[in-house]
Amino acid sequence: MSCFFTIYKKHEPKASHRRSYTGKMGEKKEVNMKMLKHPLTIVCLIYTTILTCIILQFIHRYDAFNYAIDDPYIHLTIAKNLAFNHYWGVSDHQFSSASSSPFWTLLLTGLFLIFGDNELIPLVLNIIFSFLSIYVIYLLLKKYNFNRIMMVTLLLLIIGNAQIVTITLVGMEHILQLFFLLVFFYLIQKYERITTEPLIWLSIIGFLAVWSRYESAFFIFAICVYWLFKNQIKAAFTIGIFSLLPVVIMGAYFLSQNGTFLPYTLLIKGNWEWGNEDRVIWILTTYVKQTSIVLIGIILYWLVGKKVHNPVTTRLLYIWLVFSVTHVFFFGFGAYHYRYIMFFVVFKFIVYVDIFRHVRSFIPKEKEKITKKMYGFTLAFLMIFTIAVWGKEIYMDVHMMKDIRNQQIQMKNFIFNYYNDKTVALNDIGIISYRTNIKLVDLWGLGTKSVALWKKEHAYNTDKIRTLVNQKRSDAIIVYTNWYDAYGGVPKEWIKVADWKYANVIVTGKKVTFYARNKRDAEKMRIYMKEFQPKIPDEVNVKIY
């Protein structure tokens, strides 16, 4: 169209052409101004500014960037080993299914082969997929025709409550999973009947979502059950089968490598304790905590539904309830951790928006002025609440990154200097396995199959810990001692060499303890610790025994 317009104007007189050009420039300026005022542009600019400020502030203070938790370095380790050493594992050319997201690990591996080993790659990917996720959230809210201020407020409220900035800085696969689930949700909202084209797209997106994180299958399961009730049997079975394919494919590969069908992280963090009465009670109470706000939504919808019946809202509530129940009961750990409930939060807000849009439809016209005032007060409250949520998130992000800097990175530096080619027993394995060449003994189970199986079977105890460490002839043992209280504690014969204590931490242990198996190793470690102590940040309280 623009080409045709330009060609057509060539045959006009010069003055007219000049006026046309001026008008066209004016139109461009107007379009640019509209783009700047667009809710999506405003939100993306705010998000970018906050994210950039957090990263630059941290780099300015500590001269380097690191992620807000230790776990992303596990993915980076496996990706590095897969790309350059050709094995799926974290240490010593031994297979270990430590990755919670096979697709994310393979994506990092591919990018490592192209760009080399660079720990900033997960951050760049998360920034890209966070923008894409924000765009899909905007598309989901767009149909409600909110004004610009309300749309900006809702987007910021959702982004802040879902902690998308924090999870971007975490450097893991959760933003990728969020994007795929949002796209899947957008497609089922768009198509009431699943014909051939949406069936293909939904199958592909479902496959990628579950490949990104296995628990995505719970959301897809809820939708497939809904389709069965709606007699869309072909869609339910086709998409359900395609979505489960990644689990089967990766499970077959893991078994071929003498691993387990599921990643070790799911064996440890999943809920496999159906015979444990206390565990079931805990799950039920956790479920109530996470879904009580949904129950309020159901009551509101029941009240609204007396005058307004909307099948879309009914479907949303149904999917949410089935999804939340299956997710909590089969993946109990994810019921309370911010990373695992991110999609819950986004979906919850979309459900509420859909419910409350019905409220205005049965408010009497004579009370319209009161309604407008209530709308204004609600908007003001949401804006204040949003600012508070973002303020808390910014504080937490910087604090979490500092925690990793003061603990895991210092542990890595200590091990790199003195135990780089030795056998070390740990329970936080991320950056240490990524940036050192140790032979790893993972006492928590993410990188050691036997520990993961013992924990799943409730057979992990002090004797097992002792046997494993002695068999591997560990030169150093660095653990959070209190983590092992539930398993009978660490072996009493271990010699405590040093403690690193932390007064105010969010994501790391409050005390790291350094042990040795015998007096000779203890004396060596004591010398190493005294030599390394001046390099430890002042915030760390070091005690050498």
Coordinates of C-alpha atoms in Angstrom, one line a residue:
M1 CA 0.0 0.0 0.0
S2 CA 2.8 2.5 0.9
C3 CA 4.5 1.7 -2.5
F4 CA 1.3 2.3 -4.4
F5 CA 0.8 5.5 -2.5
T6 CA 4.3 6.8 -3.3
I7 CA 4.0 5.9 -7.0
Y8 CA 0.6 7.5 -7.3
K9 CA 1.9 10.8 -5.8
K10 CA 4.8 11.1 -8.4
H11 CA 2.3 12.4 -11.0
E12 CA 1.1 15.3 -8.8
P13 CA 2.5 18.8 -8.8
K14 CA 5.5 19.6 -6.7
A15 CA 3.7 21.7 -4.1
S16 CA 1.1 19.0 -3.6
H17 CA 3.9 16.4 -3.3
R18 CA 5.5 18.5 -0.6
R19 CA 2.3 18.8 1.3
S20 CA 1.8 15.0 1.0
Y21 CA 5.3 14.4 2.2
T22 CA 4.8 16.7 5.2
G23 CA 1.5 15.0 5.9
K24 CA 3.1 11.6 5.7
M25 CA 5.8 12.7 8.2
G26 CA 3.1 14.0 10.5
E27 CA 1.3 10.7 10.2
K28 CA 4.5 8.8 11.1
K29 CA 5.0 11.0 14.2
E30 CA 1.5 10.4 15.2
V31 CA 1.9 6.7 14.8
N32 CA 5.1 6.8 16.8
M33 CA 3.4 8.7 19.6
K34 CA 0.5 6.2 19.6
M35 CA 3.0 3.4 19.9
L36 CA 4.8 5.1 22.8
K37 CA 1.4 5.5 24.5
H38 CA 0.4 2.0 23.8
P39 CA -0.1 -0.1 27.1
L40 CA 2.2 -2.9 25.8
T41 CA 5.0 -0.4 25.0
I42 CA 4.6 1.3 28.4
V43 CA 4.7 -2.0 30.3
C44 CA 7.7 -3.3 28.3
L45 CA 9.6 -0.1 28.9
I46 CA 8.9 -0.3 32.7
Y47 CA 9.9 -3.9 32.7
T48 CA 13.1 -3.2 30.8
T49 CA 14.1 -0.3 33.0
I50 CA 13.6 -2.2 36.2
L51 CA 15.4 -5.3 34.9
T52 CA 18.3 -3.2 33.5
C53 CA 18.6 -1.2 36.8
I54 CA 18.8 -4.4 38.9
I55 CA 21.5 -5.9 36.6
L56 CA 23.6 -2.8 36.3
Q57 CA 23.4 -2.0 40.0
F58 CA 24.6 -5.5 40.9
I59 CA 27.4 -5.4 38.3
H60 CA 28.5 -2.0 39.6
R61 CA 28.6 -3.2 43.2
Y62 CA 30.2 -6.6 42.6
D63 CA 32.0 -6.2 39.1
A64 CA 30.2 -9.3 37.7
F65 CA 26.8 -10.8 37.1
N66 CA 25.5 -14.0 38.7
Y67 CA 22.0 -15.6 38.8
A68 CA 19.7 -15.3 41.8
I69 CA 19.8 -19.0 42.7
D70 CA 22.3 -21.9 42.2
D71 CA 20.1 -24.2 40.1
P72 CA 20.6 -22.6 36.6
Y73 CA 24.2 -23.6 36.8
I74 CA 23.2 -27.2 36.8
H75 CA 21.6 -26.8 33.4
L76 CA 24.7 -24.9 32.2
T77 CA 26.9 -27.7 33.4
I78 CA 24.9 -30.4 31.6
A79 CA 24.7 -28.3 28.5
K80 CA 28.5 -27.6 28.6
N81 CA 29.3 -31.3 29.1
L82 CA 26.8 -32.4 26.3
A83 CA 28.2 -29.8 23.9
F84 CA 31.9 -30.3 24.4
N85 CA 32.4 -33.6 26.3
H86 CA 29.4 -35.5 24.8
Y87 CA 27.7 -36.8 27.9
W88 CA 24.5 -35.9 29.8
G89 CA 25.7 -35.3 33.4
V90 CA 27.3 -32.9 35.8
S91 CA 30.7 -34.5 36.6
D92 CA 33.4 -37.0 35.7
H93 CA 31.9 -38.2 32.4
Q94 CA 29.1 -39.9 34.4
F95 CA 25.5 -39.8 33.3
S96 CA 23.1 -38.1 35.7
S97 CA 19.6 -36.9 35.0
A98 CA 19.9 -33.7 37.0
S99 CA 18.0 -31.5 34.6
S100 CA 14.4 -30.6 35.3
S101 CA 13.9 -29.4 31.8
P102 CA 15.4 -31.5 28.9
F103 CA 14.3 -29.0 26.2
W104 CA 16.0 -26.1 28.1
T105 CA 19.2 -28.1 28.5
L106 CA 19.2 -29.0 24.8
L107 CA 18.5 -25.4 23.8
L108 CA 21.5 -24.2 25.8
T109 CA 23.6 -27.0 24.3
G110 CA 22.7 -25.9 20.8
L111 CA 23.5 -22.2 21.6
F112 CA 26.8 -23.3 23.3
L113 CA 27.8 -25.0 20.0
I114 CA 27.1 -21.8 18.2
F115 CA 28.3 -19.1 20.6
G116 CA 30.6 -21.0 23.0
D117 CA 30.3 -21.5 26.7
N118 CA 28.7 -18.3 28.0
E119 CA 26.7 -18.2 31.2
L120 CA 24.7 -15.2 30.1
I121 CA 22.8 -17.2 27.4
P122 CA 20.0 -18.2 29.9
L123 CA 19.6 -14.6 30.8
V124 CA 19.2 -13.5 27.2
L125 CA 16.8 -16.3 26.5
N126 CA 14.7 -15.4 29.5
I127 CA 14.5 -11.8 28.5
I128 CA 13.3 -12.7 25.0
F129 CA 10.7 -15.1 26.3
S130 CA 9.6 -12.8 29.1
F131 CA 8.8 -10.1 26.4
L132 CA 6.9 -12.7 24.4
S133 CA 5.0 -13.9 27.5
I134 CA 4.0 -10.3 28.3
Y135 CA 2.7 -9.9 24.8
V136 CA 0.6 -13.0 25.0
I137 CA -0.8 -11.9 28.4
Y138 CA -1.7 -8.6 26.7
L139 CA -3.5 -10.5 23.9
L140 CA -5.5 -12.4 26.5
L141 CA -6.6 -9.2 28.3
K142 CA -7.1 -7.2 25.1
K143 CA -10.6 -8.6 24.5
Y144 CA -11.9 -7.0 27.7
N145 CA -11.5 -3.5 26.2
F146 CA -9.9 -1.9 29.3
N147 CA -8.8 1.7 29.0
R148 CA -5.0 2.4 28.8
I149 CA -4.4 3.1 32.5
M150 CA -6.3 -0.1 33.6
M151 CA -4.6 -2.2 31.1
V152 CA -1.1 -1.0 32.1
T153 CA -2.0 -1.5 35.8
L154 CA -3.3 -5.0 35.2
L155 CA -0.3 -6.0 33.2
L156 CA 2.1 -4.7 35.8
L157 CA 0.1 -6.3 38.6
I158 CA 0.3 -9.7 36.8
I159 CA 4.0 -9.4 36.0
G160 CA 4.8 -8.3 39.5
N161 CA 2.8 -10.9 41.3
A162 CA 4.1 -13.7 39.0
Q163 CA 7.6 -12.4 39.8
I164 CA 8.6 -12.5 36.2
V165 CA 11.5 -10.2 36.8
T166 CA 12.8 -12.4 39.6
I167 CA 12.4 -15.6 37.5
T168 CA 14.1 -13.9 34.5
L169 CA 17.1 -13.3 36.8
V170 CA 16.9 -16.9 38.1
G171 CA 18.1 -18.0 34.7
M172 CA 16.0 -21.2 34.5
E173 CA 13.4 -22.7 32.1
H174 CA 10.3 -21.3 33.9
I175 CA 9.8 -18.3 31.6
L176 CA 10.0 -20.6 28.6
Q177 CA 7.4 -22.9 30.1
L178 CA 5.2 -19.9 30.9
F179 CA 5.4 -18.7 27.3
F180 CA 4.4 -22.1 25.9
L181 CA 1.5 -22.5 28.3
L182 CA 0.2 -19.0 27.6
V183 CA 0.3 -19.6 23.9
F184 CA -1.5 -22.9 24.4
F185 CA -4.1 -21.2 26.6
Y186 CA -4.5 -18.4 24.0
L187 CA -5.2 -20.9 21.3
I188 CA -7.9 -22.7 23.2
Q189 CA -9.5 -19.4 24.0
K190 CA -9.4 -18.5 20.3
Y191 CA -10.8 -21.7 18.9
E192 CA -14.0 -23.1 20.4
R193 CA -14.0 -26.1 18.1
I194 CA -10.6 -27.7 17.4
T195 CA -10.3 -28.2 13.7
T196 CA -7.2 -29.5 11.8
E197 CA -5.1 -26.3 11.9
P198 CA -5.5 -25.5 15.6
L199 CA -5.1 -29.2 16.4
I200 CA -1.6 -29.2 14.8
W201 CA -0.5 -26.0 16.6
L202 CA -1.9 -27.2 19.9
S203 CA -0.1 -30.5 19.6
I204 CA 3.2 -28.8 18.8
I205 CA 2.9 -26.3 21.6
G206 CA 1.7 -29.0 24.0
F207 CA 4.8 -31.1 23.1
L208 CA 7.2 -28.1 23.7
A209 CA 5.4 -27.1 27.0
V210 CA 5.8 -30.5 28.5
W211 CA 9.4 -30.9 27.1
S212 CA 10.2 -27.6 28.9
R213 CA 8.8 -28.8 32.2
Y214 CA 7.0 -32.1 32.8
E215 CA 4.4 -30.6 35.1
S216 CA 3.0 -28.6 32.2
A217 CA 1.2 -31.9 31.4
F218 CA -1.2 -31.2 34.3
F219 CA -2.6 -28.0 32.6
I220 CA -2.9 -29.9 29.3
F221 CA -4.6 -32.8 31.1
A222 CA -7.2 -30.5 32.6
I223 CA -8.0 -29.1 29.1
C224 CA -8.1 -32.6 27.5
V225 CA -10.6 -33.7 30.2
Y226 CA -12.7 -30.7 29.4
W227 CA -12.7 -31.6 25.7
L228 CA -13.8 -35.1 26.5
F229 CA -16.8 -33.7 28.3
K230 CA -17.5 -31.5 25.2
N231 CA -17.3 -34.5 23.0
Q232 CA -14.1 -33.3 21.2
I233 CA -12.5 -36.7 21.6
K234 CA -10.1 -36.4 18.7
A235 CA -8.6 -33.2 20.1
A236 CA -8.3 -34.6 23.6
F237 CA -6.5 -37.8 22.6
T238 CA -4.3 -36.3 19.9
I239 CA -3.0 -33.4 21.9
G240 CA -2.8 -35.5 25.1
I241 CA -0.6 -38.2 23.3
F242 CA 1.6 -35.6 21.6
S243 CA 2.1 -33.8 24.9
L244 CA 3.3 -37.0 26.7
L245 CA 5.7 -37.9 23.9
P246 CA 8.6 -35.9 25.4
V247 CA 8.3 -37.8 28.7
V248 CA 8.4 -41.1 26.9
I249 CA 11.3 -40.1 24.6
M250 CA 13.5 -38.7 27.3
G251 CA 12.5 -41.5 29.7
A252 CA 13.7 -44.1 27.1
Y253 CA 17.0 -42.2 26.7
F254 CA 17.5 -41.9 30.5
L255 CA 16.9 -45.6 30.9
S256 CA 19.3 -46.4 28.1
Q257 CA 22.0 -44.5 30.1
N258 CA 21.3 -46.5 33.2
G259 CA 19.3 -43.7 34.7
T260 CA 15.7 -43.5 35.8
F261 CA 12.6 -42.9 33.7
L262 CA 12.0 -39.5 35.3
P263 CA 14.7 -36.9 36.1
Y264 CA 16.2 -37.2 39.6
T265 CA 14.7 -33.8 40.5
L266 CA 11.2 -35.2 40.1
L267 CA 11.9 -38.2 42.2
I268 CA 13.1 -36.0 45.0
K269 CA 10.6 -33.1 44.7
G270 CA 7.5 -34.9 43.5
N271 CA 4.8 -36.3 45.7
W272 CA 5.1 -40.0 45.9
E273 CA 3.9 -40.5 49.5
W274 CA 0.2 -41.5 49.0
G275 CA 0.4 -43.9 51.9
N276 CA 1.6 -41.3 54.4
E277 CA -1.3 -39.8 56.2
D278 CA 0.6 -36.8 57.4
R279 CA 1.8 -36.0 53.9
V280 CA -1.7 -36.2 52.5
I281 CA -2.9 -33.8 55.2
W282 CA 0.0 -31.4 54.3
I283 CA -1.0 -31.6 50.7
L284 CA -4.6 -30.8 51.4
T285 CA -3.7 -27.8 53.6
T286 CA -1.2 -26.6 51.0
Y287 CA -3.9 -26.9 48.3
V288 CA -6.3 -24.9 50.4
K289 CA -3.7 -22.1 50.9
Q290 CA -3.0 -22.0 47.2
T291 CA -6.6 -22.2 45.9
S292 CA -8.6 -20.4 48.6
I293 CA -8.7 -17.3 46.5
V294 CA -10.1 -19.4 43.6
L295 CA -12.9 -20.6 45.9
I296 CA -13.8 -17.0 46.5
G297 CA -13.9 -16.6 42.7
I298 CA -16.3 -19.5 42.3
I299 CA -18.6 -18.0 44.9
L300 CA -18.5 -14.7 43.1
Y301 CA -19.2 -16.4 39.8
W302 CA -22.1 -18.3 41.3
L303 CA -23.6 -15.0 42.4
V304 CA -22.9 -13.4 39.1
G305 CA -24.1 -16.4 37.2
K306 CA -27.6 -16.0 38.5
K307 CA -28.0 -13.2 36.0
V308 CA -25.2 -13.9 33.5
H309 CA -24.2 -17.3 32.1
N310 CA -21.0 -17.4 30.2
P311 CA -19.5 -20.7 29.0
V312 CA -16.0 -19.2 28.6
T313 CA -15.9 -18.3 32.3
T314 CA -17.3 -21.7 33.3
R315 CA -14.5 -23.3 31.2
L316 CA -11.8 -21.2 32.8
L317 CA -12.9 -22.0 36.3
Y318 CA -13.2 -25.7 35.5
I319 CA -9.7 -25.9 33.9
W320 CA -8.2 -23.9 36.8
L321 CA -9.6 -26.2 39.5
V322 CA -8.6 -29.5 37.7
F323 CA -5.2 -28.1 36.9
S324 CA -4.5 -26.9 40.5
V325 CA -5.7 -30.2 42.1
T326 CA -3.6 -32.4 39.8
H327 CA -0.6 -30.2 40.1
V328 CA -0.6 -30.0 43.9
F329 CA -1.4 -33.7 44.5
F330 CA 1.2 -35.0 42.0
F331 CA 3.8 -32.3 42.4
G332 CA 3.4 -31.2 46.0
F333 CA 6.8 -29.3 46.1
G334 CA 5.6 -26.9 43.4
A335 CA 2.5 -25.9 45.4
Y336 CA 4.4 -23.3 47.4
H337 CA 7.5 -22.3 45.5
Y338 CA 7.3 -19.1 43.5
R339 CA 9.0 -20.5 40.4
Y340 CA 6.5 -23.3 40.1
I341 CA 3.3 -21.3 40.7
M342 CA 4.1 -18.6 38.2
F343 CA 1.6 -19.8 35.6
F344 CA -0.9 -20.3 38.5
V345 CA -0.7 -16.6 39.3
V346 CA -1.1 -15.4 35.7
F347 CA -4.0 -17.8 35.1
K348 CA -5.7 -16.8 38.3
F349 CA -5.7 -13.1 37.3
I350 CA -7.1 -13.9 33.9
V351 CA -9.9 -15.9 35.6
Y352 CA -10.7 -13.0 37.9
V353 CA -10.7 -10.5 35.1
D354 CA -13.2 -12.7 33.3
I355 CA -15.4 -13.1 36.4
F356 CA -15.5 -9.4 37.3
R357 CA -16.3 -8.3 33.8
H358 CA -19.8 -9.7 34.5
V359 CA -20.3 -7.6 37.6
R360 CA -21.0 -4.3 35.7
S361 CA -23.6 -6.0 33.5
F362 CA -26.2 -6.2 36.3
I363 CA -25.5 -3.0 38.2
P364 CA -28.6 -0.7 37.9
K365 CA -28.1 2.5 35.8
E366 CA -29.1 4.7 38.7
K367 CA -26.0 3.5 40.6
E368 CA -23.6 4.1 37.7
K369 CA -21.9 7.1 39.4
I370 CA -21.2 5.0 42.5
T371 CA -19.9 2.3 40.2
K372 CA -17.5 4.8 38.5
K373 CA -16.2 5.9 42.0
M374 CA -15.7 2.3 43.0
Y375 CA -13.9 1.7 39.7
G376 CA -11.6 4.7 40.5
F377 CA -10.9 3.5 44.0
T378 CA -10.2 0.0 42.8
L379 CA -7.8 1.3 40.1
A380 CA -6.0 3.4 42.7
F381 CA -5.7 0.5 45.1
L382 CA -4.4 -1.8 42.3
M383 CA -1.8 0.8 41.3
I384 CA -0.5 1.2 44.9
F385 CA -0.5 -2.5 45.4
T386 CA 1.4 -3.0 42.2
I387 CA 4.1 -0.5 43.2
A388 CA 4.5 -2.3 46.6
V389 CA 4.8 -5.7 44.8
W390 CA 7.4 -4.4 42.4
G391 CA 9.3 -2.7 45.2
K392 CA 9.5 -5.9 47.2
E393 CA 10.6 -7.8 44.1
I394 CA 13.4 -5.4 43.3
Y395 CA 14.7 -5.7 46.9
M396 CA 14.5 -9.5 46.8
D397 CA 16.2 -9.8 43.4
V398 CA 19.3 -7.9 44.5
H399 CA 19.4 -9.6 47.8
M400 CA 19.1 -13.1 46.2
M401 CA 21.9 -12.4 43.8
K402 CA 24.1 -11.1 46.6
D403 CA 23.4 -14.3 48.6
I404 CA 24.7 -16.5 45.7
R405 CA 27.7 -14.2 45.4
N406 CA 28.6 -14.5 49.1
Q407 CA 28.0 -18.2 49.4
Q408 CA 28.0 -20.4 46.3
I409 CA 30.5 -18.4 44.4
Q410 CA 32.9 -18.3 47.4
M411 CA 32.5 -22.0 47.8
K412 CA 33.3 -22.4 44.1
N413 CA 36.4 -20.2 44.5
F414 CA 37.6 -22.2 47.5
I415 CA 37.1 -25.6 45.8
F416 CA 38.7 -24.3 42.5
N417 CA 41.8 -23.1 44.4
Y418 CA 42.3 -26.2 46.5
Y419 CA 40.2 -29.2 45.3
N420 CA 39.8 -28.6 41.6
D421 CA 40.6 -32.2 40.5
K422 CA 39.6 -33.9 43.8
T423 CA 36.4 -35.7 44.9
V424 CA 34.1 -33.4 46.8
A425 CA 30.7 -34.2 48.5
L426 CA 28.2 -31.4 48.3
N427 CA 24.5 -30.7 48.5
D428 CA 24.5 -27.5 46.3
I429 CA 26.1 -28.5 43.1
G430 CA 25.3 -25.8 40.5
I431 CA 28.1 -23.3 40.0
I432 CA 30.7 -25.6 41.7
S433 CA 30.1 -28.3 39.1
Y434 CA 29.9 -25.7 36.3
R435 CA 33.2 -23.9 37.1
T436 CA 35.4 -26.6 38.6
N437 CA 36.6 -30.1 37.5
I438 CA 35.8 -31.9 40.7
K439 CA 34.5 -35.5 40.9
L440 CA 31.1 -34.8 42.4
V441 CA 29.3 -36.7 45.1
D442 CA 25.8 -35.1 45.4
L443 CA 24.5 -35.8 48.8
W444 CA 21.1 -34.3 48.0
G445 CA 20.4 -36.5 45.0
L446 CA 20.1 -34.2 41.9
G447 CA 23.3 -35.5 40.5
T448 CA 23.6 -38.9 42.1
K449 CA 21.1 -41.7 41.2
S450 CA 21.5 -43.8 44.3
V451 CA 20.7 -40.8 46.6
A452 CA 17.6 -39.9 44.6
L453 CA 16.3 -43.5 44.8
W454 CA 17.1 -43.8 48.5
K455 CA 15.1 -40.6 49.2
K456 CA 12.2 -41.7 47.1
E457 CA 12.1 -45.1 48.9
H458 CA 12.6 -43.4 52.4
A459 CA 15.8 -45.4 52.8
Y460 CA 18.2 -42.4 53.0
N461 CA 19.9 -42.2 56.4
T462 CA 23.2 -41.5 58.1
D463 CA 24.6 -45.0 57.2
K464 CA 23.9 -44.4 53.6
I465 CA 25.6 -41.0 53.7
R466 CA 28.6 -42.5 55.4
T467 CA 28.9 -45.4 53.0
L468 CA 28.6 -43.2 49.9
V469 CA 31.2 -40.7 51.0
N470 CA 33.7 -43.4 52.0
Q471 CA 33.2 -45.4 48.8
K472 CA 33.9 -42.3 46.8
R473 CA 36.9 -41.4 49.0
S474 CA 35.8 -37.8 49.3
D475 CA 38.6 -35.3 49.9
A476 CA 36.2 -32.7 51.2
I477 CA 32.6 -32.5 52.4
I478 CA 30.7 -29.2 52.2
V479 CA 27.1 -29.2 53.3
Y480 CA 24.2 -27.5 55.1
T481 CA 24.2 -29.8 58.1
N482 CA 20.5 -29.0 59.1
W483 CA 19.3 -30.4 55.7
Y484 CA 20.2 -33.9 56.9
D485 CA 18.5 -33.8 60.3
A486 CA 15.5 -35.5 58.8
Y487 CA 17.7 -38.4 57.7
G488 CA 19.4 -38.9 61.0
G489 CA 22.1 -36.3 60.6
V490 CA 25.6 -36.4 59.1
P491 CA 28.0 -39.1 60.4
K492 CA 29.4 -38.0 63.9
E493 CA 32.9 -39.2 63.0
W494 CA 33.3 -36.5 60.4
I495 CA 35.7 -33.8 61.5
K496 CA 34.3 -30.3 61.4
V497 CA 36.9 -27.9 60.1
A498 CA 35.0 -24.7 59.5
D499 CA 31.6 -22.9 59.5
W500 CA 30.5 -20.0 57.2
K501 CA 27.6 -18.3 58.9
Y502 CA 25.2 -15.8 57.2
A503 CA 23.0 -13.5 59.2
N504 CA 20.4 -12.4 56.6
V505 CA 19.8 -14.7 53.5
I506 CA 16.8 -15.5 51.3
V507 CA 17.8 -18.3 49.0
T508 CA 20.8 -19.9 50.5
G509 CA 21.6 -21.8 53.7
K510 CA 22.3 -19.8 56.9
K511 CA 25.4 -22.0 57.7
V512 CA 27.8 -23.9 55.4
T513 CA 29.9 -26.5 57.2
F514 CA 33.2 -27.9 56.0
Y515 CA 34.0 -31.5 57.0
A516 CA 36.8 -33.9 56.5
R517 CA 36.8 -37.7 56.8
N518 CA 40.1 -38.1 58.6
K519 CA 42.7 -36.0 60.5
R520 CA 45.1 -35.7 57.6
D521 CA 42.4 -34.3 55.3
A522 CA 41.1 -32.0 58.1
E523 CA 44.6 -30.5 58.7
K524 CA 45.0 -29.8 55.0
M525 CA 41.5 -28.2 54.8
R526 CA 42.3 -26.1 57.9
I527 CA 45.4 -24.7 56.3
Y528 CA 43.5 -24.0 53.0
M529 CA 40.7 -22.3 54.9
K530 CA 43.1 -19.9 56.8
E531 CA 44.8 -19.0 53.6
F532 CA 41.5 -18.4 51.8
Q533 CA 39.8 -16.5 54.7
P534 CA 41.0 -13.0 53.7
K535 CA 39.2 -13.4 50.3
I536 CA 35.8 -14.2 51.9
P537 CA 33.3 -11.2 52.0
D538 CA 33.0 -9.4 55.3
E539 CA 29.3 -10.3 55.6
V540 CA 30.3 -13.9 56.1
N541 CA 31.2 -15.0 59.7
V542 CA 33.9 -17.5 59.4
K543 CA 34.8 -19.9 62.2
I544 CA 37.7 -22.3 61.9
Y545 CA 37.9 -25.2 64.4

